[in-house]
Amino acid sequence: NVNLDSDFDMLVIDGPPSYKKGLQLSRYPAISLIQNKLKKDGMFYMDDFRRTGEVEVLKKWEQKIKLNPGKKNLYGKGQIYFK
């Protein structure tokens, strides 16, 4: 069980895979957790951020919230951290 009454220090976004047809924006709903449950000094991590679907999700998030990218790992499909 997840306790959604408290705020998070860190959020990991790793699925569902956005490369599958019909799932291109499947990670987009995580924005509500980022906006409402992530502590002000918290961070979040997105796996596979270089895939087409994840790129689109990040673009849509940037239209709603200010993203402060941290370290990027460009190996494979990539990982990125935000503060």
N, CA, C and O atoms as a DFTB+ gen file, in Angstrom:
332 C
 N C O
     1  1       0.830      -1.188       0.000
     2  2       0.000       0.000       0.000
     3  2       0.872       1.249       0.000
     4  3       1.920       1.293       0.644
     5  1       0.431       2.237      -0.717
     6  2       1.136       3.507      -0.786
     7  2       0.381       4.518       0.061
     8  3      -0.834       4.660      -0.070
     9  1       1.098       5.218       0.928
    10  2       0.493       6.251       1.755
    11  2       0.549       7.571       0.987
    12  3       1.604       8.201       0.911
    13  1      -0.562       7.983       0.429
    14  2      -0.599       9.233      -0.335
    15  2      -0.937      10.430       0.533
    16  3      -1.136      11.533       0.024
    17  1      -1.004      10.219       1.864
    18  2      -1.266      11.330       2.770
    19  2      -0.025      12.180       2.996
    20  3      -0.135      13.361       3.325
    21  1       1.142      11.597       2.825
    22  2       2.373      12.355       3.038
    23  2       3.035      12.664       1.700
    24  3       2.758      12.023       0.686
    25  1       3.912      13.658       1.724
    26  2       4.618      14.057       0.511
    27  2       5.851      13.184       0.309
    28  3       6.352      12.554       1.240
    29  1       6.324      13.166      -0.935
    30  2       7.454      12.322      -1.301
    31  2       8.740      13.131      -1.393
    32  3       8.729      14.293      -1.800
    33  1       9.859      12.495      -1.007
    34  2      11.189      13.059      -1.216
    35  2      11.669      12.771      -2.632
    36  3      12.366      13.579      -3.247
    37  1      11.281      11.601      -3.138
    38  2      11.731      11.188      -4.461
    39  2      10.620      10.392      -5.144
    40  3       9.886       9.635      -4.508
    41  1      10.524      10.583      -6.430
    42  2       9.541       9.878      -7.242
    43  2      10.284       9.238      -8.412
    44  3      11.072       9.907      -9.081
    45  1      10.045       7.959      -8.665
    46  2      10.657       7.242      -9.779
    47  2       9.569       6.942     -10.799
    48  3       8.554       6.326     -10.475
    49  1       9.788       7.379     -12.026
    50  2       8.830       7.161     -13.104
    51  2       9.491       6.210     -14.099
    52  3      10.394       6.589     -14.845
    53  1       9.019       4.977     -14.089
    54  2       9.650       3.934     -14.900
    55  2       8.576       2.994     -15.446
    56  3       8.608       1.793     -15.180
    57  1       7.655       3.522     -16.187
    58  2       6.644       2.683     -16.802
    59  2       5.287       3.349     -16.702
    60  3       5.124       4.296     -15.933
    61  1       4.342       2.893     -17.436
    62  2       4.459       1.864     -18.468
    63  2       5.258       2.377     -19.666
    64  3       5.466       3.582     -19.808
    65  1       5.703       1.461     -20.524
    66  2       6.539       1.855     -21.669
    67  2       5.756       2.699     -22.676
    68  3       4.723       2.270     -23.190
    69  1       6.247       3.870     -22.943
    70  2       5.544       4.807     -23.830
    71  2       5.804       4.558     -25.306
    72  3       5.265       5.274     -26.150
    73  1       6.600       3.579     -25.633
    74  2       6.871       3.309     -27.043
    75  2       5.776       2.468     -27.693
    76  3       5.711       2.386     -28.919
    77  1       4.924       1.849     -26.898
    78  2       3.866       1.011     -27.461
    79  2       2.708       1.868     -27.967
    80  3       2.369       2.886     -27.364
    81  1       2.113       1.452     -29.068
    82  2       0.998       2.177     -29.657
    83  2      -0.126       2.317     -28.634
    84  3      -0.509       1.351     -27.973
    85  1      -0.638       3.521     -28.519
    86  2      -1.711       3.809     -27.575
    87  2      -1.230       4.169     -26.183
    88  3      -2.031       4.571     -25.339
    89  1       0.068       4.031     -25.928
    90  2       0.621       4.334     -24.604
    91  2       1.623       5.488     -24.637
    92  3       2.352       5.697     -23.668
    93  1       1.669       6.244     -25.745
    94  2       2.701       7.262     -25.925
    95  2       2.740       8.285     -24.788
    96  3       3.812       8.796     -24.464
    97  1       1.613       8.587     -24.188
    98  2       1.578       9.575     -23.099
    99  2       1.229       8.915     -21.765
   100  3       0.703       9.566     -20.862
   101  1       1.522       7.628     -21.649
   102  2       1.115       6.881     -20.458
   103  2       1.757       7.380     -19.168
   104  3       1.208       7.162     -18.088
   105  1       2.889       8.035     -19.257
   106  2       3.546       8.547     -18.048
   107  2       3.103       9.968     -17.692
   108  3       3.447      10.480     -16.627
   109  1       2.361      10.583     -18.559
   110  2       1.940      11.967     -18.322
   111  2       1.200      12.147     -16.990
   112  3       1.464      13.137     -16.308
   113  1       0.299      11.262     -16.580
   114  2      -0.436      11.492     -15.334
   115  2       0.433      11.631     -14.080
   116  3      -0.049      12.100     -13.048
   117  1       1.691      11.233     -14.155
   118  2       2.586      11.410     -13.004
   119  2       2.756      12.878     -12.643
   120  3       3.216      13.194     -11.546
   121  1       2.390      13.781     -13.551
   122  2       2.518      15.212     -13.265
   123  2       1.715      15.605     -12.026
   124  3       2.111      16.518     -11.302
   125  1       0.604      14.935     -11.776
   126  2      -0.196      15.288     -10.586
   127  2       0.574      14.968      -9.309
   128  3       0.466      15.707      -8.331
   129  1       1.345      13.889      -9.295
   130  2       2.176      13.590      -8.129
   131  2       3.314      14.589      -8.007
   132  3       3.650      15.022      -6.904
   133  1       3.912      14.960      -9.143
   134  2       5.005      15.937      -9.115
   135  2       4.493      17.270      -8.580
   136  3       5.148      17.899      -7.749
   137  1       3.341      17.698      -9.045
   138  2       2.793      18.989      -8.637
   139  2       2.274      18.983      -7.205
   140  3       2.453      19.961      -6.479
   141  1       1.634      17.895      -6.791
   142  2       0.889      17.902      -5.529
   143  2       1.520      17.126      -4.387
   144  3       1.200      17.389      -3.228
   145  1       2.400      16.186      -4.671
   146  2       2.912      15.324      -3.612
   147  2       4.422      15.350      -3.445
   148  3       4.936      14.870      -2.435
   149  1       5.145      15.903      -4.417
   150  2       6.599      15.953      -4.321
   151  2       6.996      17.146      -3.462
   152  3       6.561      18.269      -3.714
   153  1       7.821      16.905      -2.450
   154  2       8.282      17.995      -1.592
   155  2       9.011      19.048      -2.415
   156  3       9.569      18.742      -3.469
   157  1       9.006      20.274      -1.941
   158  2       9.653      21.381      -2.670
   159  2      11.122      21.086      -2.958
   160  3      11.629      21.461      -4.016
   161  1      11.810      20.422      -2.037
   162  2      13.217      20.091      -2.254
   163  2      13.394      18.650      -2.726
   164  3      14.502      18.115      -2.701
   165  1      12.294      18.022      -3.158
   166  2      12.340      16.647      -3.640
   167  2      12.854      16.556      -5.062
   168  3      13.078      17.569      -5.725
   169  1      13.036      15.345      -5.511
   170  2      13.506      15.129      -6.874
   171  2      12.731      13.980      -7.493
   172  3      12.166      13.137      -6.796
   173  1      12.719      13.967      -8.824
   174  2      12.143      12.816      -9.490
   175  2      13.053      12.348     -10.611
   176  3      13.882      13.093     -11.133
   177  1      12.868      11.105     -10.952
   178  2      13.733      10.394     -11.888
   179  2      12.849       9.782     -12.955
   180  3      11.835       9.160     -12.639
   181  1      13.218       9.948     -14.207
   182  2      12.492       9.291     -15.297
   183  2      13.456       8.391     -16.062
   184  3      14.513       8.825     -16.520
   185  1      13.065       7.134     -16.185
   186  2      13.851       6.181     -16.958
   187  2      13.413       6.244     -18.416
   188  3      12.267       6.574     -18.719
   189  1      14.326       5.927     -19.301
   190  2      14.050       5.846     -20.739
   191  2      13.598       7.182     -21.332
   192  3      12.771       7.200     -22.243
   193  1      14.124       8.286     -20.833
   194  2      13.648       9.609     -21.238
   195  2      13.968       9.967     -22.683
   196  3      13.457      10.962     -23.197
   197  1      14.802       9.175     -23.346
   198  2      15.154       9.483     -24.732
   199  2      14.215       8.834     -25.747
   200  3      14.347       9.076     -26.946
   201  1      13.277       8.021     -25.288
   202  2      12.317       7.421     -26.214
   203  2      11.288       8.467     -26.625
   204  3      11.023       9.419     -25.891
   205  1      10.717       8.274     -27.807
   206  2       9.795       9.251     -28.388
   207  2       8.645       9.602     -27.453
   208  3       8.360      10.784     -27.262
   209  1       7.983       8.623     -26.870
   210  2       6.847       8.887     -25.985
   211  2       7.244       9.679     -24.756
   212  3       6.533      10.597     -24.348
   213  1       8.378       9.328     -24.163
   214  2       8.841      10.028     -22.968
   215  2       9.254      11.462     -23.295
   216  3       9.043      12.369     -22.489
   217  1       9.843      11.668     -24.478
   218  2      10.187      13.028     -24.915
   219  2       8.922      13.878     -24.990
   220  3       8.920      15.029     -24.554
   221  1       7.858      13.321     -25.534
   222  2       6.587      14.051     -25.635
   223  2       6.013      14.352     -24.258
   224  3       5.485      15.440     -24.029
   225  1       6.114      13.395     -23.342
   226  2       5.627      13.620     -21.972
   227  2       6.393      14.776     -21.339
   228  3       5.782      15.663     -20.744
   229  1       7.715      14.783     -21.457
   230  2       8.512      15.864     -20.876
   231  2       8.136      17.220     -21.478
   232  3       8.069      18.218     -20.761
   233  1       7.892      17.260     -22.776
   234  2       7.479      18.522     -23.417
   235  2       6.153      19.009     -22.840
   236  3       5.987      20.198     -22.568
   237  1       5.221      18.094     -22.658
   238  2       3.917      18.476     -22.101
   239  2       4.045      18.914     -20.648
   240  3       3.381      19.863     -20.233
   241  1       4.890      18.239     -19.867
   242  2       5.119      18.662     -18.484
   243  2       5.707      20.060     -18.443
   244  3       5.315      20.875     -17.607
   245  1       6.646      20.347     -19.339
   246  2       7.291      21.663     -19.362
   247  2       6.301      22.784     -19.656
   248  3       6.545      23.932     -19.283
   249  1       5.203      22.478     -20.309
   250  2       4.165      23.476     -20.554
   251  2       3.398      23.796     -19.271
   252  3       2.782      24.857     -19.169
   253  1       3.430      22.895     -18.301
   254  2       2.660      23.056     -17.062
   255  2       3.514      23.449     -15.866
   256  3       3.077      24.233     -15.024
   257  1       4.728      22.913     -15.785
   258  2       5.579      23.151     -14.626
   259  2       7.003      23.468     -15.081
   260  3       7.405      23.132     -16.195
   261  1       7.750      24.116     -14.201
   262  2       9.156      24.397     -14.487
   263  2       9.961      23.160     -14.118
   264  3       9.925      22.700     -12.977
   265  1      10.687      22.629     -15.092
   266  2      11.535      21.473     -14.861
   267  2      12.973      21.924     -14.712
   268  3      13.469      22.712     -15.518
   269  1      13.644      21.429     -13.685
   270  2      15.051      21.743     -13.453
   271  2      15.858      20.463     -13.616
   272  3      16.115      19.763     -12.636
   273  1      16.265      20.148     -14.862
   274  2      16.988      18.900     -15.061
   275  2      18.317      18.885     -14.334
   276  3      19.036      19.883     -14.286
   277  1      18.622      17.737     -13.773
   278  2      19.904      17.506     -13.135
   279  2      20.752      16.631     -14.027
   280  3      20.864      16.865     -15.231
   281  1      21.337      15.642     -13.435
   282  2      22.232      14.744     -14.162
   283  2      21.467      13.893     -15.173
   284  3      20.376      13.397     -14.890
   285  1      22.056      13.737     -16.350
   286  2      21.494      12.880     -17.394
   287  2      22.451      11.722     -17.643
   288  3      23.667      11.906     -17.686
   289  1      21.903      10.555     -17.802
   290  2      22.665       9.401     -18.237
   291  2      22.205       9.098     -19.652
   292  3      21.049       8.726     -19.854
   293  1      23.063       9.243     -20.613
   294  2      22.690       9.071     -22.014
   295  2      22.937       7.656     -22.514
   296  3      22.782       7.379     -23.704
   297  1      23.315       6.768     -21.621
   298  2      23.526       5.372     -22.007
   299  2      22.178       4.724     -22.300
   300  3      21.219       4.904     -21.550
   301  1      22.112       3.984     -23.372
   302  2      20.859       3.296     -23.733
   303  2      19.741       4.285     -23.993
   304  3      19.913       5.240     -24.749
   305  1      18.601       4.060     -23.372
   306  2      17.432       4.924     -23.568
   307  2      17.455       6.126     -22.628
   308  3      16.604       7.009     -22.723
   309  1      18.428       6.157     -21.723
   310  2      18.668       7.328     -20.906
   311  2      17.852       7.393     -19.622
   312  3      16.748       6.860     -19.518
   313  1      18.447       8.066     -18.659
   314  2      17.788       8.373     -17.397
   315  2      18.073       9.838     -17.101
   316  3      19.127      10.365     -17.457
   317  1      17.113      10.487     -16.442
   318  2      17.280      11.895     -16.113
   319  2      16.687      12.175     -14.742
   320  3      15.672      11.593     -14.358
   321  1      17.327      13.064     -14.016
   322  2      16.888      13.465     -12.683
   323  2      16.447      14.928     -12.728
   324  3      17.031      15.733     -13.453
   325  1      15.437      15.260     -11.969
   326  2      14.956      16.632     -11.866
   327  2      14.866      17.016     -10.409
   328  3      14.535      16.190      -9.558
   329  1      15.160      18.270     -10.120
   330  2      15.012      18.816      -8.758
   331  2      13.995      19.905      -8.776
   332  3      13.713      20.504      -7.738
